[in-house]
Amino acid sequence: MRCLSIADTFRKIGKDCTFVLADTSMQETISARKYKTVILDSDYQFMDEETEKLKSVIKNMNPEMVIIDSYFVTKRYLESVKSMVRLIYIDDLGAFAYPADILINYNAYSSDIDYKNMYFEESVSYPEVFLGVKYAPIRECFKNIPTKIQNQRCRNILISTGGSDLIHLAVDFVRFMKGNKDTVDYHLLVGGMNPDKEEIYHLAGEIPNLHIHFNVADMKTLISSCDLAVTAAGSTMYEISACGVPMITYIVADNQIPGAEAFEKMGMSVSCGDFRREQGPGKKIYEGIEELAKNYEQRVNMGKRMQRFVDGRGADRIVGELIG
């Protein structure tokens, strides 16, 4: 999705983009946005096995640059591509010294990764680096959102549980809400692969202040209409930040830990901790909401910081740097 945001920005300045994919799992989504796709018929977890196929594609297309976005790249893979074309790599992990011409890490914790020392120790040429949340390539609709005016009382709460919700957070929260007499309106985002959809919809019918949202077309409007949001510490944090909605985060994967910690350190969120080891996460979320909802000054300051750091222009900055 972040590559689609970057591609949309390239398109605005007349640059064509083609997505080279391991398999067809995202082809429909990308084609719906009118982008060309090339399918390598490879296993995305073993990228070295697709190197020759990719090199053939690069040779035939002769692109200005190649942007690679994968957690499974190897040094050999990147070296092969870099030998043919200007190479940009999007990083989240700081796993090793990536052979690239340009390295992008827009995460809030990017400044904590000692790239210079890493490249020095591995004797790899140091690339040009674009670091920090100002480069977060979120969707166009989250650009230039007006400053959020925080309500004294939180009346609408957004809760996002991801596409698959493997820890069953959504249904646990709904079960907890069933016996609660709260009058606040809760907006629960239910992902397409949520295993508990049937029970969630059944229970929600008995809770008048609980609203279930599925396949939301206008996420910006939904987020902006809320006074507080709860989300896993992933890419959704940046969209919520652009809207200036005070935020509570939780962790369900190892790669979310540094993001949750960095956002909290910057005063842009409050973390509820790691829910993989939490019994009854629904109650934990409710308690986190109660605590932040009653602290108006904290929410005002948080909203200001969020919109100051994330203005939705990250993809513009990336493309501007790449063609500058």
PDB file of N, CA and C in Angstrom, residues 22-92:
ATOM      1  N   ALA A  22       5.875 -11.095  -6.740  1.00  0.00           N
ATOM      2  CA  ALA A  22       6.214 -12.515  -6.668  1.00  0.00           C
ATOM      3  C   ALA A  22       5.053 -13.375  -7.153  1.00  0.00           C
ATOM      4  N   ASP A  23       3.826 -13.000  -6.729  1.00  0.00           N
ATOM      5  CA  ASP A  23       2.656 -13.806  -7.072  1.00  0.00           C
ATOM      6  C   ASP A  23       1.475 -12.884  -7.347  1.00  0.00           C
ATOM      7  N   THR A  24       0.299 -13.455  -7.491  1.00  0.00           N
ATOM      8  CA  THR A  24      -0.894 -12.692  -7.902  1.00  0.00           C
ATOM      9  C   THR A  24      -1.739 -12.192  -6.732  1.00  0.00           C
ATOM     10  N   SER A  25      -1.270 -12.386  -5.497  1.00  0.00           N
ATOM     11  CA  SER A  25      -2.121 -12.089  -4.341  1.00  0.00           C
ATOM     12  C   SER A  25      -2.569 -10.633  -4.275  1.00  0.00           C
ATOM     13  N   MET A  26      -1.743  -9.691  -4.756  1.00  0.00           N
ATOM     14  CA  MET A  26      -2.112  -8.273  -4.733  1.00  0.00           C
ATOM     15  C   MET A  26      -2.347  -7.705  -6.126  1.00  0.00           C
ATOM     16  N   GLN A  27      -2.340  -8.563  -7.129  1.00  0.00           N
ATOM     17  CA  GLN A  27      -2.447  -8.070  -8.506  1.00  0.00           C
ATOM     18  C   GLN A  27      -3.766  -7.344  -8.765  1.00  0.00           C
ATOM     19  N   GLU A  28      -4.862  -7.873  -8.263  1.00  0.00           N
ATOM     20  CA  GLU A  28      -6.170  -7.266  -8.496  1.00  0.00           C
ATOM     21  C   GLU A  28      -6.232  -5.863  -7.894  1.00  0.00           C
ATOM     22  N   THR A  29      -5.723  -5.719  -6.661  1.00  0.00           N
ATOM     23  CA  THR A  29      -5.728  -4.410  -6.003  1.00  0.00           C
ATOM     24  C   THR A  29      -4.925  -3.391  -6.797  1.00  0.00           C
ATOM     25  N   ILE A  30      -3.759  -3.815  -7.286  1.00  0.00           N
ATOM     26  CA  ILE A  30      -2.881  -2.904  -8.022  1.00  0.00           C
ATOM     27  C   ILE A  30      -3.461  -2.591  -9.403  1.00  0.00           C
ATOM     28  N   SER A  31      -3.988  -3.581 -10.075  1.00  0.00           N
ATOM     29  CA  SER A  31      -4.577  -3.372 -11.404  1.00  0.00           C
ATOM     30  C   SER A  31      -5.797  -2.462 -11.334  1.00  0.00           C
ATOM     31  N   ALA A  32      -6.536  -2.536 -10.232  1.00  0.00           N
ATOM     32  CA  ALA A  32      -7.702  -1.664 -10.063  1.00  0.00           C
ATOM     33  C   ALA A  32      -7.303  -0.190 -10.019  1.00  0.00           C
ATOM     34  N   ARG A  33      -6.061   0.070  -9.649  1.00  0.00           N
ATOM     35  CA  ARG A  33      -5.545   1.449  -9.635  1.00  0.00           C
ATOM     36  C   ARG A  33      -4.885   1.811 -10.967  1.00  0.00           C
ATOM     37  N   LYS A  34      -5.073   0.933 -11.976  1.00  0.00           N
ATOM     38  CA  LYS A  34      -4.595   1.178 -13.344  1.00  0.00           C
ATOM     39  C   LYS A  34      -3.077   1.144 -13.472  1.00  0.00           C
ATOM     40  N   TYR A  35      -2.419   0.302 -12.675  1.00  0.00           N
ATOM     41  CA  TYR A  35      -0.977   0.117 -12.812  1.00  0.00           C
ATOM     42  C   TYR A  35      -0.699  -1.225 -13.477  1.00  0.00           C
ATOM     43  N   LYS A  36       0.349  -1.248 -14.299  1.00  0.00           N
ATOM     44  CA  LYS A  36       0.782  -2.497 -14.929  1.00  0.00           C
ATOM     45  C   LYS A  36       1.458  -3.381 -13.884  1.00  0.00           C
ATOM     46  N   THR A  37       1.331  -4.670 -14.064  1.00  0.00           N
ATOM     47  CA  THR A  37       1.975  -5.630 -13.157  1.00  0.00           C
ATOM     48  C   THR A  37       2.760  -6.659 -13.953  1.00  0.00           C
ATOM     49  N   VAL A  38       3.829  -7.138 -13.344  1.00  0.00           N
ATOM     50  CA  VAL A  38       4.591  -8.262 -13.877  1.00  0.00           C
ATOM     51  C   VAL A  38       4.673  -9.299 -12.757  1.00  0.00           C
ATOM     52  N   ILE A  39       4.273 -10.534 -13.037  1.00  0.00           N
ATOM     53  CA  ILE A  39       4.270 -11.601 -12.034  1.00  0.00           C
ATOM     54  C   ILE A  39       5.473 -12.507 -12.275  1.00  0.00           C
ATOM     55  N   LEU A  40       6.326 -12.672 -11.255  1.00  0.00           N
ATOM     56  CA  LEU A  40       7.523 -13.490 -11.386  1.00  0.00           C
ATOM     57  C   LEU A  40       7.272 -14.967 -11.124  1.00  0.00           C
ATOM     58  N   ASP A  41       6.114 -15.301 -10.541  1.00  0.00           N
ATOM     59  CA  ASP A  41       5.810 -16.694 -10.170  1.00  0.00           C
ATOM     60  C   ASP A  41       6.920 -17.258  -9.277  1.00  0.00           C
ATOM     61  N   SER A  42       7.204 -16.523  -8.212  1.00  0.00           N
ATOM     62  CA  SER A  42       8.253 -16.932  -7.280  1.00  0.00           C
ATOM     63  C   SER A  42       7.699 -16.958  -5.861  1.00  0.00           C
ATOM     64  N   ASP A  43       8.515 -17.425  -4.940  1.00  0.00           N
ATOM     65  CA  ASP A  43       8.155 -17.428  -3.522  1.00  0.00           C
ATOM     66  C   ASP A  43       8.759 -16.185  -2.887  1.00  0.00           C
ATOM     67  N   TYR A  44       7.902 -15.271  -2.402  1.00  0.00           N
ATOM     68  CA  TYR A  44       8.385 -13.989  -1.875  1.00  0.00           C
ATOM     69  C   TYR A  44       9.324 -14.164  -0.679  1.00  0.00           C
ATOM     70  N   GLN A  45       9.303 -15.339  -0.043  1.00  0.00           N
ATOM     71  CA  GLN A  45      10.173 -15.568   1.113  1.00  0.00           C
ATOM     72  C   GLN A  45      11.590 -16.001   0.717  1.00  0.00           C
ATOM     73  N   PHE A  46      11.763 -16.354  -0.563  1.00  0.00           N
ATOM     74  CA  PHE A  46      13.068 -16.811  -1.045  1.00  0.00           C
ATOM     75  C   PHE A  46      13.435 -16.003  -2.293  1.00  0.00           C
ATOM     76  N   MET A  47      13.793 -14.759  -2.063  1.00  0.00           N
ATOM     77  CA  MET A  47      13.940 -13.826  -3.171  1.00  0.00           C
ATOM     78  C   MET A  47      15.140 -14.113  -4.061  1.00  0.00           C
ATOM     79  N   ASP A  48      16.180 -14.732  -3.523  1.00  0.00           N
ATOM     80  CA  ASP A  48      17.341 -15.034  -4.353  1.00  0.00           C
ATOM     81  C   ASP A  48      16.976 -15.933  -5.544  1.00  0.00           C
ATOM     82  N   GLU A  49      15.923 -16.713  -5.369  1.00  0.00           N
ATOM     83  CA  GLU A  49      15.523 -17.626  -6.438  1.00  0.00           C
ATOM     84  C   GLU A  49      14.861 -16.897  -7.618  1.00  0.00           C
ATOM     85  N   GLU A  50      14.460 -15.646  -7.418  1.00  0.00           N
ATOM     86  CA  GLU A  50      13.807 -14.894  -8.488  1.00  0.00           C
ATOM     87  C   GLU A  50      14.741 -13.874  -9.140  1.00  0.00           C
ATOM     88  N   THR A  51      15.985 -13.822  -8.698  1.00  0.00           N
ATOM     89  CA  THR A  51      16.898 -12.769  -9.143  1.00  0.00           C
ATOM     90  C   THR A  51      17.033 -12.713 -10.659  1.00  0.00           C
ATOM     91  N   GLU A  52      17.243 -13.840 -11.299  1.00  0.00           N
ATOM     92  CA  GLU A  52      17.447 -13.843 -12.745  1.00  0.00           C
ATOM     93  C   GLU A  52      16.193 -13.379 -13.487  1.00  0.00           C
ATOM     94  N   LYS A  53      15.031 -13.767 -12.987  1.00  0.00           N
ATOM     95  CA  LYS A  53      13.776 -13.305 -13.597  1.00  0.00           C
ATOM     96  C   LYS A  53      13.654 -11.785 -13.489  1.00  0.00           C
ATOM     97  N   LEU A  54      13.976 -11.244 -12.311  1.00  0.00           N
ATOM     98  CA  LEU A  54      13.873  -9.808 -12.121  1.00  0.00           C
ATOM     99  C   LEU A  54      14.875  -9.068 -13.004  1.00  0.00           C
ATOM    100  N   LYS A  55      16.081  -9.599 -13.096  1.00  0.00           N
ATOM    101  CA  LYS A  55      17.099  -8.964 -13.936  1.00  0.00           C
ATOM    102  C   LYS A  55      16.644  -8.926 -15.399  1.00  0.00           C
ATOM    103  N   SER A  56      15.957  -9.962 -15.832  1.00  0.00           N
ATOM    104  CA  SER A  56      15.429  -9.986 -17.190  1.00  0.00           C
ATOM    105  C   SER A  56      14.361  -8.905 -17.392  1.00  0.00           C
ATOM    106  N   VAL A  57      13.502  -8.733 -16.376  1.00  0.00           N
ATOM    107  CA  VAL A  57      12.472  -7.692 -16.446  1.00  0.00           C
ATOM    108  C   VAL A  57      13.117  -6.308 -16.517  1.00  0.00           C
ATOM    109  N   ILE A  58      14.127  -6.092 -15.694  1.00  0.00           N
ATOM    110  CA  ILE A  58      14.820  -4.799 -15.676  1.00  0.00           C
ATOM    111  C   ILE A  58      15.484  -4.528 -17.029  1.00  0.00           C
ATOM    112  N   LYS A  59      16.099  -5.546 -17.586  1.00  0.00           N
ATOM    113  CA  LYS A  59      16.766  -5.392 -18.876  1.00  0.00           C
ATOM    114  C   LYS A  59      15.771  -5.025 -19.970  1.00  0.00           C
ATOM    115  N   ASN A  60      14.595  -5.641 -19.959  1.00  0.00           N
ATOM    116  CA  ASN A  60      13.581  -5.389 -20.983  1.00  0.00           C
ATOM    117  C   ASN A  60      12.915  -4.024 -20.815  1.00  0.00           C
ATOM    118  N   MET A  61      12.701  -3.612 -19.560  1.00  0.00           N
ATOM    119  CA  MET A  61      11.983  -2.357 -19.300  1.00  0.00           C
ATOM    120  C   MET A  61      12.907  -1.142 -19.283  1.00  0.00           C
ATOM    121  N   ASN A  62      14.153  -1.347 -18.883  1.00  0.00           N
ATOM    122  CA  ASN A  62      15.118  -0.252 -18.761  1.00  0.00           C
ATOM    123  C   ASN A  62      14.553   0.923 -17.941  1.00  0.00           C
ATOM    124  N   PRO A  63      14.166   0.697 -16.689  1.00  0.00           N
ATOM    125  CA  PRO A  63      13.546   1.744 -15.877  1.00  0.00           C
ATOM    126  C   PRO A  63      14.567   2.766 -15.378  1.00  0.00           C
ATOM    127  N   GLU A  64      14.067   3.943 -14.985  1.00  0.00           N
ATOM    128  CA  GLU A  64      14.917   4.968 -14.380  1.00  0.00           C
ATOM    129  C   GLU A  64      15.430   4.506 -13.019  1.00  0.00           C
ATOM    130  N   MET A  65      14.592   3.798 -12.304  1.00  0.00           N
ATOM    131  CA  MET A  65      14.950   3.351 -10.958  1.00  0.00           C
ATOM    132  C   MET A  65      14.088   2.158 -10.578  1.00  0.00           C
ATOM    133  N   VAL A  66      14.543   1.415  -9.595  1.00  0.00           N
ATOM    134  CA  VAL A  66      13.769   0.312  -9.024  1.00  0.00           C
ATOM    135  C   VAL A  66      13.645   0.562  -7.527  1.00  0.00           C
ATOM    136  N   ILE A  67      12.415   0.513  -7.030  1.00  0.00           N
ATOM    137  CA  ILE A  67      12.149   0.644  -5.594  1.00  0.00           C
ATOM    138  C   ILE A  67      11.782  -0.744  -5.076  1.00  0.00           C
ATOM    139  N   ILE A  68      12.523  -1.232  -4.114  1.00  0.00           N
ATOM    140  CA  ILE A  68      12.264  -2.561  -3.547  1.00  0.00           C
ATOM    141  C   ILE A  68      11.702  -2.416  -2.136  1.00  0.00           C
ATOM    142  N   ASP A  69      10.632  -3.161  -1.876  1.00  0.00           N
ATOM    143  CA  ASP A  69       9.975  -3.119  -0.567  1.00  0.00           C
ATOM    144  C   ASP A  69       9.659  -4.555  -0.162  1.00  0.00           C
ATOM    145  N   SER A  70      10.525  -5.149   0.642  1.00  0.00           N
ATOM    146  CA  SER A  70      10.312  -6.524   1.100  1.00  0.00           C
ATOM    147  C   SER A  70      11.156  -6.779   2.340  1.00  0.00           C
ATOM    148  N   TYR A  71      10.622  -7.576   3.254  1.00  0.00           N
ATOM    149  CA  TYR A  71      11.374  -7.971   4.444  1.00  0.00           C
ATOM    150  C   TYR A  71      12.328  -9.133   4.152  1.00  0.00           C
ATOM    151  N   PHE A  72      12.271  -9.702   2.947  1.00  0.00           N
ATOM    152  CA  PHE A  72      13.004 -10.935   2.667  1.00  0.00           C
ATOM    153  C   PHE A  72      14.183 -10.736   1.722  1.00  0.00           C
ATOM    154  N   VAL A  73      14.568  -9.489   1.467  1.00  0.00           N
ATOM    155  CA  VAL A  73      15.710  -9.256   0.581  1.00  0.00           C
ATOM    156  C   VAL A  73      17.001  -9.751   1.237  1.00  0.00           C
ATOM    157  N   THR A  74      17.953 -10.087   0.390  1.00  0.00           N
ATOM    158  CA  THR A  74      19.290 -10.451   0.848  1.00  0.00           C
ATOM    159  C   THR A  74      20.280  -9.467   0.257  1.00  0.00           C
ATOM    160  N   LYS A  75      21.480  -9.467   0.809  1.00  0.00           N
ATOM    161  CA  LYS A  75      22.524  -8.579   0.298  1.00  0.00           C
ATOM    162  C   LYS A  75      22.843  -8.923  -1.158  1.00  0.00           C
ATOM    163  N   ARG A  76      22.906 -10.203  -1.467  1.00  0.00           N
ATOM    164  CA  ARG A  76      23.218 -10.626  -2.833  1.00  0.00           C
ATOM    165  C   ARG A  76      22.147 -10.163  -3.816  1.00  0.00           C
ATOM    166  N   TYR A  77      20.906 -10.262  -3.399  1.00  0.00           N
ATOM    167  CA  TYR A  77      19.773  -9.838  -4.249  1.00  0.00           C
ATOM    168  C   TYR A  77      19.892  -8.357  -4.582  1.00  0.00           C
ATOM    169  N   LEU A  78      20.124  -7.543  -3.558  1.00  0.00           N
ATOM    170  CA  LEU A  78      20.222  -6.100  -3.763  1.00  0.00           C
ATOM    171  C   LEU A  78      21.434  -5.739  -4.606  1.00  0.00           C
ATOM    172  N   GLU A  79      22.538  -6.407  -4.374  1.00  0.00           N
ATOM    173  CA  GLU A  79      23.740  -6.135  -5.169  1.00  0.00           C
ATOM    174  C   GLU A  79      23.496  -6.410  -6.652  1.00  0.00           C
ATOM    175  N   SER A  80      22.765  -7.492  -6.942  1.00  0.00           N
ATOM    176  CA  SER A  80      22.476  -7.835  -8.335  1.00  0.00           C
ATOM    177  C   SER A  80      21.656  -6.748  -9.025  1.00  0.00           C
ATOM    178  N   VAL A  81      20.650  -6.242  -8.311  1.00  0.00           N
ATOM    179  CA  VAL A  81      19.790  -5.208  -8.887  1.00  0.00           C
ATOM    180  C   VAL A  81      20.561  -3.892  -9.022  1.00  0.00           C
ATOM    181  N   LYS A  82      21.304  -3.537  -7.993  1.00  0.00           N
ATOM    182  CA  LYS A  82      22.041  -2.271  -7.989  1.00  0.00           C
ATOM    183  C   LYS A  82      23.077  -2.211  -9.108  1.00  0.00           C
ATOM    184  N   SER A  83      23.580  -3.350  -9.523  1.00  0.00           N
ATOM    185  CA  SER A  83      24.570  -3.368 -10.601  1.00  0.00           C
ATOM    186  C   SER A  83      23.951  -2.999 -11.950  1.00  0.00           C
ATOM    187  N   MET A  84      22.612  -3.016 -12.020  1.00  0.00           N
ATOM    188  CA  MET A  84      21.915  -2.758 -13.281  1.00  0.00           C
ATOM    189  C   MET A  84      21.212  -1.411 -13.345  1.00  0.00           C
ATOM    190  N   VAL A  85      20.774  -0.891 -12.180  1.00  0.00           N
ATOM    191  CA  VAL A  85      19.867   0.259 -12.194  1.00  0.00           C
ATOM    192  C   VAL A  85      19.961   0.999 -10.857  1.00  0.00           C
ATOM    193  N   ARG A  86      19.545   2.244 -10.863  1.00  0.00           N
ATOM    194  CA  ARG A  86      19.478   3.013  -9.612  1.00  0.00           C
ATOM    195  C   ARG A  86      18.493   2.329  -8.669  1.00  0.00           C
ATOM    196  N   LEU A  87      18.946   2.037  -7.454  1.00  0.00           N
ATOM    197  CA  LEU A  87      18.166   1.207  -6.540  1.00  0.00           C
ATOM    198  C   LEU A  87      17.786   1.973  -5.278  1.00  0.00           C
ATOM    199  N   ILE A  88      16.496   1.921  -4.940  1.00  0.00           N
ATOM    200  CA  ILE A  88      15.971   2.512  -3.705  1.00  0.00           C
ATOM    201  C   ILE A  88      15.375   1.379  -2.884  1.00  0.00           C
ATOM    202  N   TYR A  89      15.721   1.344  -1.589  1.00  0.00           N
ATOM    203  CA  TYR A  89      15.179   0.309  -0.719  1.00  0.00           C
ATOM    204  C   TYR A  89      14.409   0.955   0.437  1.00  0.00           C
ATOM    205  N   ILE A  90      13.202   0.432   0.696  1.00  0.00           N
ATOM    206  CA  ILE A  90      12.376   0.895   1.821  1.00  0.00           C
ATOM    207  C   ILE A  90      12.580  -0.063   2.982  1.00  0.00           C
ATOM    208  N   ASP A  91      13.079   0.471   4.093  1.00  0.00           N
ATOM    209  CA  ASP A  91      13.466  -0.370   5.229  1.00  0.00           C
ATOM    210  C   ASP A  91      12.602  -0.095   6.457  1.00  0.00           C
ATOM    211  N   ASP A  92      12.332  -1.144   7.205  1.00  0.00           N
ATOM    212  CA  ASP A  92      11.689  -1.024   8.520  1.00  0.00           C
ATOM    213  C   ASP A  92      12.557  -1.611   9.625  1.00  0.00           C
TER     214      ASP A  92
END
